């Protein structure tokens, strides 16, 4: 039967190929309780996070580049306004630059992009390492444990920086309130 499936897959039309793939495909569902094999972990956790970072990185890069371009154009525009004796419009142009600079600082776009790209590089290195292992090496519990621990450390590092930054910002504002109260 397997020979017939292979024959249909190699010489069949696309509908036959999809039928064969559908019969042998497995869908992994993570209920959060069952044990996962290393391959299931790769499909459920690593691949999902990689896709998430791959979607996020271009959006962040585009937003960062768009804001920087607008700031450059407004700054250049203020130079041209000064050259053409339209001094009243220079503060408006520089105000726009200031607004977009504040948006960039508030959203922390550069740091988000840097963290996302670093996480993506780390996940890709992890995938290269895992796929470079032989079948026997993949079955060693220490290697599977290393895969899981490294991946979770990547996620914690990416998310943890955001939490640490939020806590430090809230702690910083809390300290000034306490020092004001003492005075």
Backbone as JSON Lines, residues from 0, in Angstrom:
{"i":0,"aa":"X","n":[0.82,-1.19,0.0],"ca":[0.0,0.0,0.0],"c":[0.87,1.25,0.0]}
{"i":1,"aa":"X","n":[1.96,1.2,0.76],"ca":[2.85,2.35,0.81],"c":[3.51,2.57,-0.55]}
{"i":2,"aa":"X","n":[3.79,1.48,-1.25],"ca":[4.37,1.59,-2.59],"c":[3.38,2.3,-3.51]}
{"i":3,"aa":"X","n":[2.11,1.95,-3.42],"ca":[1.1,2.59,-4.26],"c":[0.97,4.07,-3.92]}
{"i":4,"aa":"X","n":[1.06,4.41,-2.64],"ca":[0.99,5.81,-2.24],"c":[2.17,6.58,-2.83]}
{"i":5,"aa":"X","n":[3.36,6.01,-2.75],"ca":[4.55,6.65,-3.31],"c":[4.45,6.81,-4.8]}
{"i":6,"aa":"X","n":[3.91,5.8,-5.46],"ca":[3.75,5.86,-6.9],"c":[2.75,6.95,-7.28]}
{"i":7,"aa":"X","n":[1.65,7.04,-6.54],"ca":[0.65,8.09,-6.81],"c":[1.25,9.46,-6.53]}
{"i":8,"aa":"X","n":[2.1,9.54,-5.53],"ca":[2.69,10.83,-5.2],"c":[3.69,11.28,-6.25]}
{"i":9,"aa":"X","n":[4.46,10.32,-6.77],"ca":[5.5,10.71,-7.73],"c":[4.95,10.96,-9.13]}
{"i":10,"aa":"X","n":[3.89,10.26,-9.52],"ca":[3.41,10.43,-10.89],"c":[1.98,10.95,-10.97]}
{"i":11,"aa":"X","n":[1.34,11.18,-9.84],"ca":[-0.06,11.59,-9.84],"c":[-0.24,13.08,-10.05]}
{"i":12,"aa":"X","n":[-1.49,13.45,-10.18],"ca":[-1.78,14.87,-10.31],"c":[-1.76,15.54,-8.94]}
{"i":13,"aa":"X","n":[-1.98,16.83,-8.9],"ca":[-1.88,17.56,-7.65],"c":[-2.94,17.13,-6.64]}
{"i":14,"aa":"X","n":[-4.13,16.76,-7.1],"ca":[-5.18,16.33,-6.18],"c":[-4.78,15.03,-5.49]}
{"i":15,"aa":"X","n":[-4.18,14.09,-6.24],"ca":[-3.73,12.84,-5.65],"c":[-2.61,13.1,-4.65]}
{"i":16,"aa":"X","n":[-1.72,14.03,-4.98],"ca":[-0.63,14.37,-4.06],"c":[-1.18,14.94,-2.76]}
{"i":17,"aa":"X","n":[-2.17,15.83,-2.86],"ca":[-2.76,16.42,-1.66],"c":[-3.47,15.36,-0.82]}
{"i":18,"aa":"X","n":[-4.12,14.4,-1.48],"ca":[-4.78,13.31,-0.74],"c":[-3.76,12.48,0.03]}
{"i":19,"aa":"X","n":[-2.63,12.16,-0.62],"ca":[-1.59,11.36,0.03],"c":[-1.01,12.14,1.21]}
{"i":20,"aa":"X","n":[-0.71,13.41,0.99],"ca":[-0.15,14.21,2.08],"c":[-1.14,14.36,3.22]}
{"i":21,"aa":"X","n":[-2.42,14.49,2.9],"ca":[-3.45,14.62,3.93],"c":[-3.58,13.38,4.78]}
{"i":22,"aa":"X","n":[-3.38,12.22,4.18],"ca":[-3.49,10.98,4.95],"c":[-2.33,10.79,5.92]}
{"i":23,"aa":"X","n":[-1.15,11.3,5.54],"ca":[0.03,11.09,6.37],"c":[0.36,12.29,7.25]}
{"i":24,"aa":"X","n":[-0.36,13.38,7.09],"ca":[-0.07,14.59,7.87],"c":[-0.59,14.42,9.29]}
{"i":25,"aa":"X","n":[0.15,14.97,10.23],"ca":[-0.28,14.98,11.62],"c":[-0.36,16.42,12.07]}
{"i":26,"aa":"X","n":[-1.38,16.72,12.78],"ca":[-1.52,18.06,13.33],"c":[-1.22,17.98,14.82]}
{"i":27,"aa":"X","n":[-0.27,18.8,15.25],"ca":[0.09,18.82,16.65],"c":[-0.74,19.88,17.34]}
{"i":28,"aa":"X","n":[-1.34,19.47,18.44],"ca":[-2.08,20.43,19.24],"c":[-1.49,20.39,20.63]}
{"i":29,"aa":"X","n":[-1.14,21.54,21.11],"ca":[-0.54,21.63,22.42],"c":[-1.62,21.98,23.44]}
{"i":30,"aa":"X","n":[-1.89,21.04,24.32],"ca":[-2.87,21.32,25.37],"c":[-2.19,21.85,26.63]}
{"i":31,"aa":"X","n":[-0.87,21.96,26.58],"ca":[-0.12,22.48,27.71],"c":[0.17,21.46,28.79]}
{"i":32,"aa":"X","n":[-0.31,20.23,28.61],"ca":[-0.14,19.21,29.64],"c":[0.65,18.0,29.16]}
{"i":33,"aa":"X","n":[0.47,17.6,27.93],"ca":[1.12,16.37,27.48],"c":[2.59,16.61,27.18]}
{"i":34,"aa":"X","n":[3.33,15.53,27.25],"ca":[4.75,15.57,26.91],"c":[4.88,15.7,25.41]}
{"i":35,"aa":"X","n":[5.82,16.48,24.99],"ca":[6.08,16.67,23.57],"c":[7.41,16.06,23.21]}
{"i":36,"aa":"X","n":[7.46,15.46,22.04],"ca":[8.76,15.02,21.54],"c":[9.5,16.26,21.04]}
{"i":37,"aa":"X","n":[10.77,16.1,20.75],"ca":[11.56,17.23,20.28],"c":[11.0,17.76,18.95]}
{"i":38,"aa":"X","n":[10.58,16.86,18.08],"ca":[10.02,17.3,16.8],"c":[8.69,18.03,16.99]}
{"i":39,"aa":"X","n":[7.87,17.55,17.89],"ca":[6.62,18.24,18.19],"c":[6.9,19.62,18.8]}
{"i":40,"aa":"X","n":[7.9,19.68,19.67],"ca":[8.28,20.96,20.26],"c":[8.74,21.94,19.18]}
{"i":41,"aa":"X","n":[9.52,21.43,18.22],"ca":[9.96,22.27,17.11],"c":[8.76,22.81,16.33]}
{"i":42,"aa":"X","n":[7.79,21.96,16.08],"ca":[6.62,22.38,15.3],"c":[5.71,23.31,16.09]}
{"i":43,"aa":"X","n":[5.53,23.02,17.36],"ca":[4.56,23.78,18.16],"c":[5.16,25.08,18.67]}
{"i":44,"aa":"X","n":[6.33,25.03,19.22],"ca":[6.89,26.21,19.9],"c":[7.88,26.98,19.03]}
{"i":45,"aa":"X","n":[8.88,26.3,18.52],"ca":[9.96,26.99,17.83],"c":[9.48,27.58,16.51]}
{"i":46,"aa":"X","n":[8.78,26.8,15.72],"ca":[8.33,27.29,14.42],"c":[7.34,28.44,14.56]}
{"i":47,"aa":"X","n":[6.48,28.35,15.56],"ca":[5.49,29.42,15.78],"c":[6.2,30.71,16.19]}
{"i":48,"aa":"X","n":[7.14,30.63,17.11],"ca":[7.87,31.81,17.53],"c":[8.71,32.38,16.38]}
{"i":49,"aa":"X","n":[9.3,31.51,15.58],"ca":[10.09,31.99,14.46],"c":[9.21,32.76,13.48]}
{"i":50,"aa":"X","n":[8.03,32.21,13.18],"ca":[7.11,32.92,12.28],"c":[6.67,34.25,12.87]}
{"i":51,"aa":"X","n":[6.44,34.26,14.18],"ca":[6.03,35.5,14.85],"c":[7.12,36.57,14.72]}
{"i":52,"aa":"X","n":[8.37,36.18,14.96],"ca":[9.47,37.14,14.85],"c":[9.7,37.54,13.39]}
{"i":53,"aa":"X","n":[9.52,36.59,12.47],"ca":[9.69,36.91,11.05],"c":[8.62,37.88,10.55]}
{"i":54,"aa":"X","n":[7.44,37.83,11.14],"ca":[6.39,38.79,10.77],"c":[6.64,40.15,11.42]}
{"i":55,"aa":"X","n":[7.1,40.13,12.67],"ca":[7.28,41.36,13.42],"c":[8.46,42.19,12.91]}
{"i":56,"aa":"X","n":[9.55,41.54,12.54],"ca":[10.77,42.27,12.16],"c":[10.56,43.2,10.96]}
{"i":57,"aa":"X","n":[9.95,42.75,9.86],"ca":[9.76,43.68,8.74],"c":[8.83,44.85,9.08]}
{"i":58,"aa":"X","n":[7.81,44.59,9.88],"ca":[6.9,45.68,10.27],"c":[7.63,46.73,11.1]}
{"i":59,"aa":"X","n":[8.44,46.27,12.05],"ca":[9.2,47.2,12.87],"c":[10.22,47.96,12.04]}
{"i":60,"aa":"X","n":[10.88,47.26,11.12],"ca":[11.87,47.92,10.26],"c":[11.2,48.97,9.37]}
{"i":61,"aa":"X","n":[10.03,48.63,8.82],"ca":[9.32,49.58,7.98],"c":[8.87,50.8,8.78]}
{"i":62,"aa":"X","n":[8.34,50.59,9.95],"ca":[7.91,51.71,10.79],"c":[9.09,52.59,11.17]}
{"i":63,"aa":"X","n":[10.19,51.97,11.55],"ca":[11.38,52.72,11.94],"c":[11.92,53.52,10.75]}
{"i":64,"aa":"X","n":[12.0,52.89,9.59],"ca":[12.53,53.56,8.41],"c":[11.59,54.68,7.95]}
{"i":65,"aa":"X","n":[10.3,54.47,8.03],"ca":[9.33,55.5,7.63],"c":[9.45,56.72,8.52]}
{"i":66,"aa":"X","n":[9.52,56.51,9.81],"ca":[9.61,57.64,10.74],"c":[10.93,58.38,10.54]}
{"i":67,"aa":"X","n":[12.02,57.65,10.37],"ca":[13.31,58.31,10.14],"c":[13.31,59.09,8.84]}
{"i":68,"aa":"X","n":[12.66,58.56,7.8],"ca":[12.58,59.27,6.52],"c":[11.76,60.55,6.65]}
{"i":69,"aa":"X","n":[10.65,60.47,7.35],"ca":[9.82,61.66,7.58],"c":[10.62,62.71,8.35]}
{"i":70,"aa":"X","n":[11.36,62.27,9.35],"ca":[12.16,63.22,10.12],"c":[13.24,63.85,9.25]}
{"i":71,"aa":"X","n":[13.87,63.07,8.4],"ca":[14.9,63.6,7.5],"c":[14.3,64.6,6.51]}
{"i":72,"aa":"X","n":[13.14,64.27,5.96],"ca":[12.5,65.17,5.01],"c":[12.08,66.48,5.68]}
{"i":73,"aa":"X","n":[11.54,66.4,6.88],"ca":[11.13,67.62,7.58],"c":[12.34,68.47,7.96]}
{"i":74,"aa":"X","n":[13.43,67.83,8.37],"ca":[14.64,68.58,8.7],"c":[15.2,69.25,7.46]}
{"i":75,"aa":"X","n":[15.24,68.51,6.35],"ca":[15.7,69.09,5.09],"c":[14.76,70.19,4.63]}
{"i":76,"aa":"X","n":[13.47,69.96,4.84],"ca":[12.48,70.97,4.47],"c":[12.68,72.26,5.25]}
{"i":77,"aa":"X","n":[13.05,72.15,6.51],"ca":[13.28,73.37,7.29],"c":[14.49,74.14,6.75]}
{"i":78,"aa":"X","n":[15.47,73.44,6.22],"ca":[16.61,74.1,5.6],"c":[16.17,74.86,4.36]}
{"i":79,"aa":"X","n":[15.36,74.22,3.55],"ca":[14.85,74.89,2.34],"c":[13.95,76.07,2.71]}
{"i":80,"aa":"X","n":[13.15,75.91,3.75],"ca":[12.31,77.02,4.19],"c":[13.14,78.22,4.62]}
{"i":81,"aa":"X","n":[14.25,77.96,5.28],"ca":[15.16,79.04,5.68],"c":[15.81,79.69,4.48]}
{"i":82,"aa":"X","n":[16.15,78.89,3.47],"ca":[16.78,79.43,2.27],"c":[15.82,80.28,1.46]}
{"i":83,"aa":"X","n":[14.54,79.97,1.49],"ca":[13.55,80.71,0.71],"c":[12.79,81.73,1.56]}
{"i":84,"aa":"X","n":[13.39,82.12,2.67],"ca":[12.86,83.2,3.52],"c":[11.47,82.92,4.07]}
{"i":85,"aa":"X","n":[11.15,81.66,4.33],"ca":[9.88,81.31,4.97],"c":[10.15,80.91,6.42]}
{"i":86,"aa":"X","n":[10.69,81.85,7.16],"ca":[11.14,81.57,8.53],"c":[9.99,81.19,9.47]}
{"i":87,"aa":"X","n":[8.78,81.58,9.14],"ca":[7.64,81.28,10.02],"c":[7.3,79.79,10.02]}
{"i":88,"aa":"X","n":[7.67,79.07,8.98],"ca":[7.32,77.66,8.87],"c":[8.4,76.73,9.43]}
{"i":89,"aa":"X","n":[9.54,77.26,9.74],"ca":[10.63,76.42,10.27],"c":[10.24,75.78,11.6]}
{"i":90,"aa":"X","n":[9.66,76.51,12.54],"ca":[9.25,75.86,13.8],"c":[8.2,74.77,13.59]}
{"i":91,"aa":"X","n":[7.33,74.93,12.61],"ca":[6.33,73.89,12.32],"c":[7.04,72.62,11.85]}
{"i":92,"aa":"X","n":[7.99,72.79,10.95],"ca":[8.73,71.63,10.43],"c":[9.5,70.94,11.55]}
{"i":93,"aa":"X","n":[10.16,71.73,12.4],"ca":[10.92,71.13,13.49],"c":[10.0,70.53,14.56]}
{"i":94,"aa":"X","n":[8.81,71.09,14.7],"ca":[7.82,70.5,15.6],"c":[7.4,69.12,15.13]}
{"i":95,"aa":"X","n":[7.23,68.97,13.82],"ca":[6.88,67.65,13.25],"c":[8.01,66.67,13.52]}
{"i":96,"aa":"X","n":[9.26,67.12,13.35],"ca":[10.41,66.26,13.64],"c":[10.38,65.85,15.11]}
{"i":97,"aa":"X","n":[10.08,66.77,15.97],"ca":[10.02,66.48,17.4],"c":[8.92,65.47,17.73]}
{"i":98,"aa":"X","n":[7.77,65.61,17.09],"ca":[6.67,64.68,17.32],"c":[7.08,63.26,16.92]}
{"i":99,"aa":"X","n":[7.66,63.12,15.73],"ca":[8.06,61.78,15.28],"c":[9.23,61.23,16.11]}
{"i":100,"aa":"X","n":[10.1,62.1,16.59],"ca":[11.17,61.65,17.49],"c":[10.59,61.14,18.8]}
{"i":101,"aa":"X","n":[9.56,61.81,19.3],"ca":[8.9,61.37,20.53],"c":[8.17,60.05,20.32]}
{"i":102,"aa":"X","n":[7.55,59.89,19.16],"ca":[6.87,58.62,18.85],"c":[7.87,57.48,18.83]}
{"i":103,"aa":"X","n":[9.02,57.71,18.2],"ca":[10.05,56.68,18.14],"c":[10.56,56.33,19.53]}
{"i":104,"aa":"X","n":[10.77,57.35,20.35],"ca":[11.26,57.1,21.71],"c":[10.2,56.39,22.54]}
{"i":105,"aa":"X","n":[8.94,56.79,22.4],"ca":[7.87,56.17,23.18],"c":[7.68,54.71,22.79]}
{"i":106,"aa":"X","n":[7.66,54.45,21.49],"ca":[7.45,53.07,21.03],"c":[8.71,52.24,21.12]}
{"i":107,"aa":"X","n":[9.86,52.9,21.32],"ca":[11.14,52.21,21.45],"c":[11.39,51.29,20.24]}
{"i":108,"aa":"X","n":[11.16,51.83,19.05],"ca":[11.21,51.03,17.83],"c":[12.58,50.42,17.57]}
{"i":109,"aa":"X","n":[13.62,51.2,17.75],"ca":[14.96,50.68,17.45],"c":[15.32,49.51,18.36]}
{"i":110,"aa":"X","n":[15.01,49.63,19.62],"ca":[15.32,48.56,20.57],"c":[14.44,47.32,20.3]}
{"i":111,"aa":"X","n":[13.17,47.55,19.98],"ca":[12.3,46.43,19.64],"c":[12.83,45.68,18.42]}
{"i":112,"aa":"X","n":[13.24,46.44,17.41],"ca":[13.78,45.83,16.19],"c":[15.06,45.06,16.49]}
{"i":113,"aa":"X","n":[15.92,45.64,17.3],"ca":[17.17,44.98,17.66],"c":[16.9,43.67,18.42]}
{"i":114,"aa":"X","n":[15.97,43.71,19.39],"ca":[15.64,42.5,20.16],"c":[15.01,41.43,19.29]}
{"i":115,"aa":"X","n":[14.1,41.85,18.4],"ca":[13.43,40.89,17.52],"c":[14.43,40.23,16.59]}
{"i":116,"aa":"X","n":[15.32,41.01,16.0],"ca":[16.33,40.44,15.1],"c":[17.29,39.53,15.85]}
{"i":117,"aa":"X","n":[17.67,39.92,17.07],"ca":[18.56,39.06,17.87],"c":[17.89,37.74,18.21]}
{"i":118,"aa":"X","n":[16.6,37.79,18.56],"ca":[15.87,36.56,18.87],"c":[15.75,35.69,17.62]}
{"i":119,"aa":"X","n":[15.5,36.31,16.49],"ca":[15.38,35.56,15.24],"c":[16.7,34.88,14.87]}
{"i":120,"aa":"X","n":[17.8,35.59,15.03],"ca":[19.11,35.0,14.75],"c":[19.38,33.85,15.71]}
{"i":121,"aa":"X","n":[19.05,34.03,16.98],"ca":[19.28,32.96,17.96],"c":[18.45,31.72,17.64]}
{"i":122,"aa":"X","n":[17.2,31.92,17.24],"ca":[16.35,30.78,16.9],"c":[16.89,30.07,15.66]}
{"i":123,"aa":"X","n":[17.33,30.83,14.68],"ca":[17.89,30.2,13.48],"c":[19.16,29.43,13.79]}
{"i":124,"aa":"X","n":[20.01,29.97,14.68],"ca":[21.21,29.23,15.1],"c":[20.81,27.93,15.79]}
{"i":125,"aa":"X","n":[19.79,28.02,16.64],"ca":[19.31,26.84,17.34],"c":[18.79,25.79,16.36]}
{"i":126,"aa":"X","n":[18.06,26.24,15.35],"ca":[17.53,25.31,14.34],"c":[18.66,24.67,13.55]}
{"i":127,"aa":"X","n":[19.67,25.45,13.19],"ca":[20.82,24.89,12.46],"c":[21.52,23.85,13.33]}
{"i":128,"aa":"X","n":[21.69,24.16,14.6],"ca":[22.34,23.2,15.5],"c":[21.51,21.92,15.59]}
{"i":129,"aa":"X","n":[20.2,22.05,15.78],"ca":[19.36,20.87,15.94],"c":[19.33,20.03,14.68]}
{"i":130,"aa":"X","n":[19.17,20.66,13.54],"ca":[19.1,19.9,12.29],"c":[20.46,19.35,11.88]}
{"i":131,"aa":"X","n":[21.52,19.86,12.47],"ca":[22.85,19.34,12.21],"c":[23.17,18.08,13.01]}
{"i":132,"aa":"X","n":[22.35,17.79,14.0],"ca":[22.56,16.59,14.81],"c":[22.12,15.36,14.02]}
{"i":133,"aa":"X","n":[22.76,14.25,14.31],"ca":[22.33,12.99,13.7],"c":[21.07,12.5,14.4]}
{"i":134,"aa":"X","n":[20.45,11.49,13.85],"ca":[19.24,10.93,14.44],"c":[19.52,10.42,15.84]}
{"i":135,"aa":"X","n":[20.66,9.79,16.02],"ca":[21.02,9.25,17.34],"c":[21.25,10.39,18.32]}
{"i":136,"aa":"X","n":[21.93,11.46,17.88],"ca":[22.18,12.59,18.77],"c":[20.9,13.32,19.16]}
{"i":137,"aa":"X","n":[19.92,13.32,18.26],"ca":[18.64,13.96,18.57],"c":[17.88,13.2,19.65]}
{"i":138,"aa":"X","n":[18.17,11.93,19.81],"ca":[17.47,11.12,20.81],"c":[18.11,11.19,22.19]}
{"i":139,"aa":"X","n":[19.25,11.83,22.29],"ca":[19.9,11.98,23.6],"c":[19.1,13.0,24.4]}
{"i":140,"aa":"X","n":[18.66,12.63,25.59],"ca":[17.83,13.55,26.38],"c":[18.49,14.91,26.66]}
{"i":141,"aa":"X","n":[19.79,14.9,26.83],"ca":[20.5,16.15,27.11],"c":[20.38,17.12,25.93]}
{"i":142,"aa":"X","n":[20.44,16.62,24.69],"ca":[20.31,17.49,23.52],"c":[18.88,18.04,23.39]}
{"i":143,"aa":"X","n":[17.89,17.19,23.66],"ca":[16.51,17.66,23.61],"c":[16.27,18.69,24.71]}
{"i":144,"aa":"X","n":[16.84,18.45,25.87],"ca":[16.72,19.4,26.97],"c":[17.4,20.72,26.62]}
{"i":145,"aa":"X","n":[18.56,20.63,25.99],"ca":[19.28,21.83,25.56],"c":[18.45,22.62,24.55]}
{"i":146,"aa":"X","n":[17.77,21.92,23.64],"ca":[16.9,22.57,22.66],"c":[15.81,23.38,23.37]}
{"i":147,"aa":"X","n":[15.13,22.73,24.31],"ca":[14.02,23.37,25.01],"c":[14.52,24.54,25.88]}
{"i":148,"aa":"X","n":[15.56,24.31,26.65],"ca":[16.06,25.35,27.54],"c":[16.57,26.56,26.76]}
{"i":149,"aa":"X","n":[17.27,26.31,25.66],"ca":[17.79,27.42,24.85],"c":[16.65,28.21,24.23]}
{"i":150,"aa":"X","n":[15.65,27.52,23.72],"ca":[14.51,28.2,23.1],"c":[13.75,29.02,24.13]}
{"i":151,"aa":"X","n":[13.5,28.45,25.27],"ca":[12.77,29.18,26.31],"c":[13.59,30.37,26.81]}
{"i":152,"aa":"X","n":[14.91,30.23,26.86],"ca":[15.76,31.35,27.26],"c":[15.7,32.48,26.23]}
{"i":153,"aa":"X","n":[15.63,32.13,24.95],"ca":[15.49,33.14,23.89],"c":[14.19,33.92,24.08]}
{"i":154,"aa":"X","n":[13.1,33.19,24.31],"ca":[11.8,33.84,24.48],"c":[11.79,34.69,25.74]}
{"i":155,"aa":"X","n":[12.31,34.16,26.83],"ca":[12.34,34.9,28.08],"c":[13.2,36.15,27.95]}
{"i":156,"aa":"X","n":[14.32,36.03,27.27],"ca":[15.19,37.18,27.07],"c":[14.48,38.26,26.25]}
{"i":157,"aa":"X","n":[13.79,37.86,25.2],"ca":[13.1,38.83,24.35],"c":[11.96,39.5,25.11]}
{"i":158,"aa":"X","n":[11.18,38.71,25.81],"ca":[10.04,39.25,26.56],"c":[10.51,39.88,27.87]}
{"i":159,"aa":"X","n":[11.51,39.28,28.49],"ca":[11.99,39.76,29.78],"c":[12.55,41.16,29.74]}
{"i":160,"aa":"X","n":[13.17,41.53,28.64],"ca":[13.71,42.88,28.52],"c":[12.6,43.91,28.56]}
{"i":161,"aa":"X","n":[11.48,43.58,27.95],"ca":[10.34,44.49,27.97],"c":[9.83,44.65,29.39]}
{"i":162,"aa":"X","n":[9.73,43.53,30.11],"ca":[9.24,43.57,31.49],"c":[10.21,44.35,32.37]}
{"i":163,"aa":"X","n":[11.51,44.12,32.22],"ca":[12.51,44.82,33.02],"c":[12.46,46.31,32.74]}
{"i":164,"aa":"X","n":[12.32,46.68,31.46],"ca":[12.23,48.11,31.12],"c":[10.98,48.73,31.74]}
{"i":165,"aa":"X","n":[9.88,48.03,31.69],"ca":[8.64,48.56,32.27],"c":[8.77,48.7,33.79]}
{"i":166,"aa":"X","n":[9.39,47.7,34.42],"ca":[9.57,47.77,35.86],"c":[10.51,48.91,36.25]}
{"i":167,"aa":"X","n":[11.59,49.07,35.47],"ca":[12.54,50.13,35.81],"c":[11.92,51.5,35.61]}
{"i":168,"aa":"X","n":[11.07,51.63,34.61],"ca":[10.39,52.91,34.4],"c":[9.42,53.18,35.55]}
{"i":169,"aa":"X","n":[8.69,52.15,35.97],"ca":[7.74,52.35,37.07],"c":[8.48,52.55,38.4]}
{"i":170,"aa":"X","n":[9.62,51.86,38.58],"ca":[10.41,52.06,39.79],"c":[11.01,53.46,39.82]}
{"i":171,"aa":"X","n":[11.44,53.93,38.7],"ca":[12.02,55.27,38.61],"c":[11.01,56.34,38.96]}
{"i":172,"aa":"X","n":[9.79,56.18,38.48],"ca":[8.76,57.17,38.81],"c":[8.32,57.03,40.26]}
{"i":173,"aa":"X","n":[8.35,55.83,40.79],"ca":[7.97,55.61,42.18],"c":[8.99,56.22,43.14]}
{"i":174,"aa":"X","n":[10.28,56.19,42.78],"ca":[11.31,56.75,43.64],"c":[11.17,58.25,43.74]}
{"i":175,"aa":"X","n":[10.84,58.9,42.63],"ca":[10.69,60.35,42.69],"c":[9.49,60.73,43.52]}
{"i":176,"aa":"X","n":[8.44,59.93,43.49],"ca":[7.26,60.22,44.32],"c":[7.59,60.09,45.8]}
{"i":177,"aa":"X","n":[8.39,59.06,46.15],"ca":[8.77,58.86,47.54],"c":[9.66,59.99,48.02]}
{"i":178,"aa":"X","n":[10.63,60.4,47.17],"ca":[11.55,61.47,47.6],"c":[10.79,62.78,47.73]}
{"i":179,"aa":"X","n":[9.78,63.01,46.89],"ca":[8.97,64.21,47.01],"c":[8.15,64.17,48.3]}
{"i":180,"aa":"X","n":[7.67,63.0,48.67],"ca":[6.85,62.86,49.87],"c":[7.7,63.11,51.12]}
{"i":181,"aa":"X","n":[8.97,62.7,51.1],"ca":[9.84,62.88,52.26],"c":[10.15,64.35,52.46]}
{"i":182,"aa":"X","n":[10.27,65.08,51.39],"ca":[10.63,66.5,51.51],"c":[9.41,67.25,51.93]}
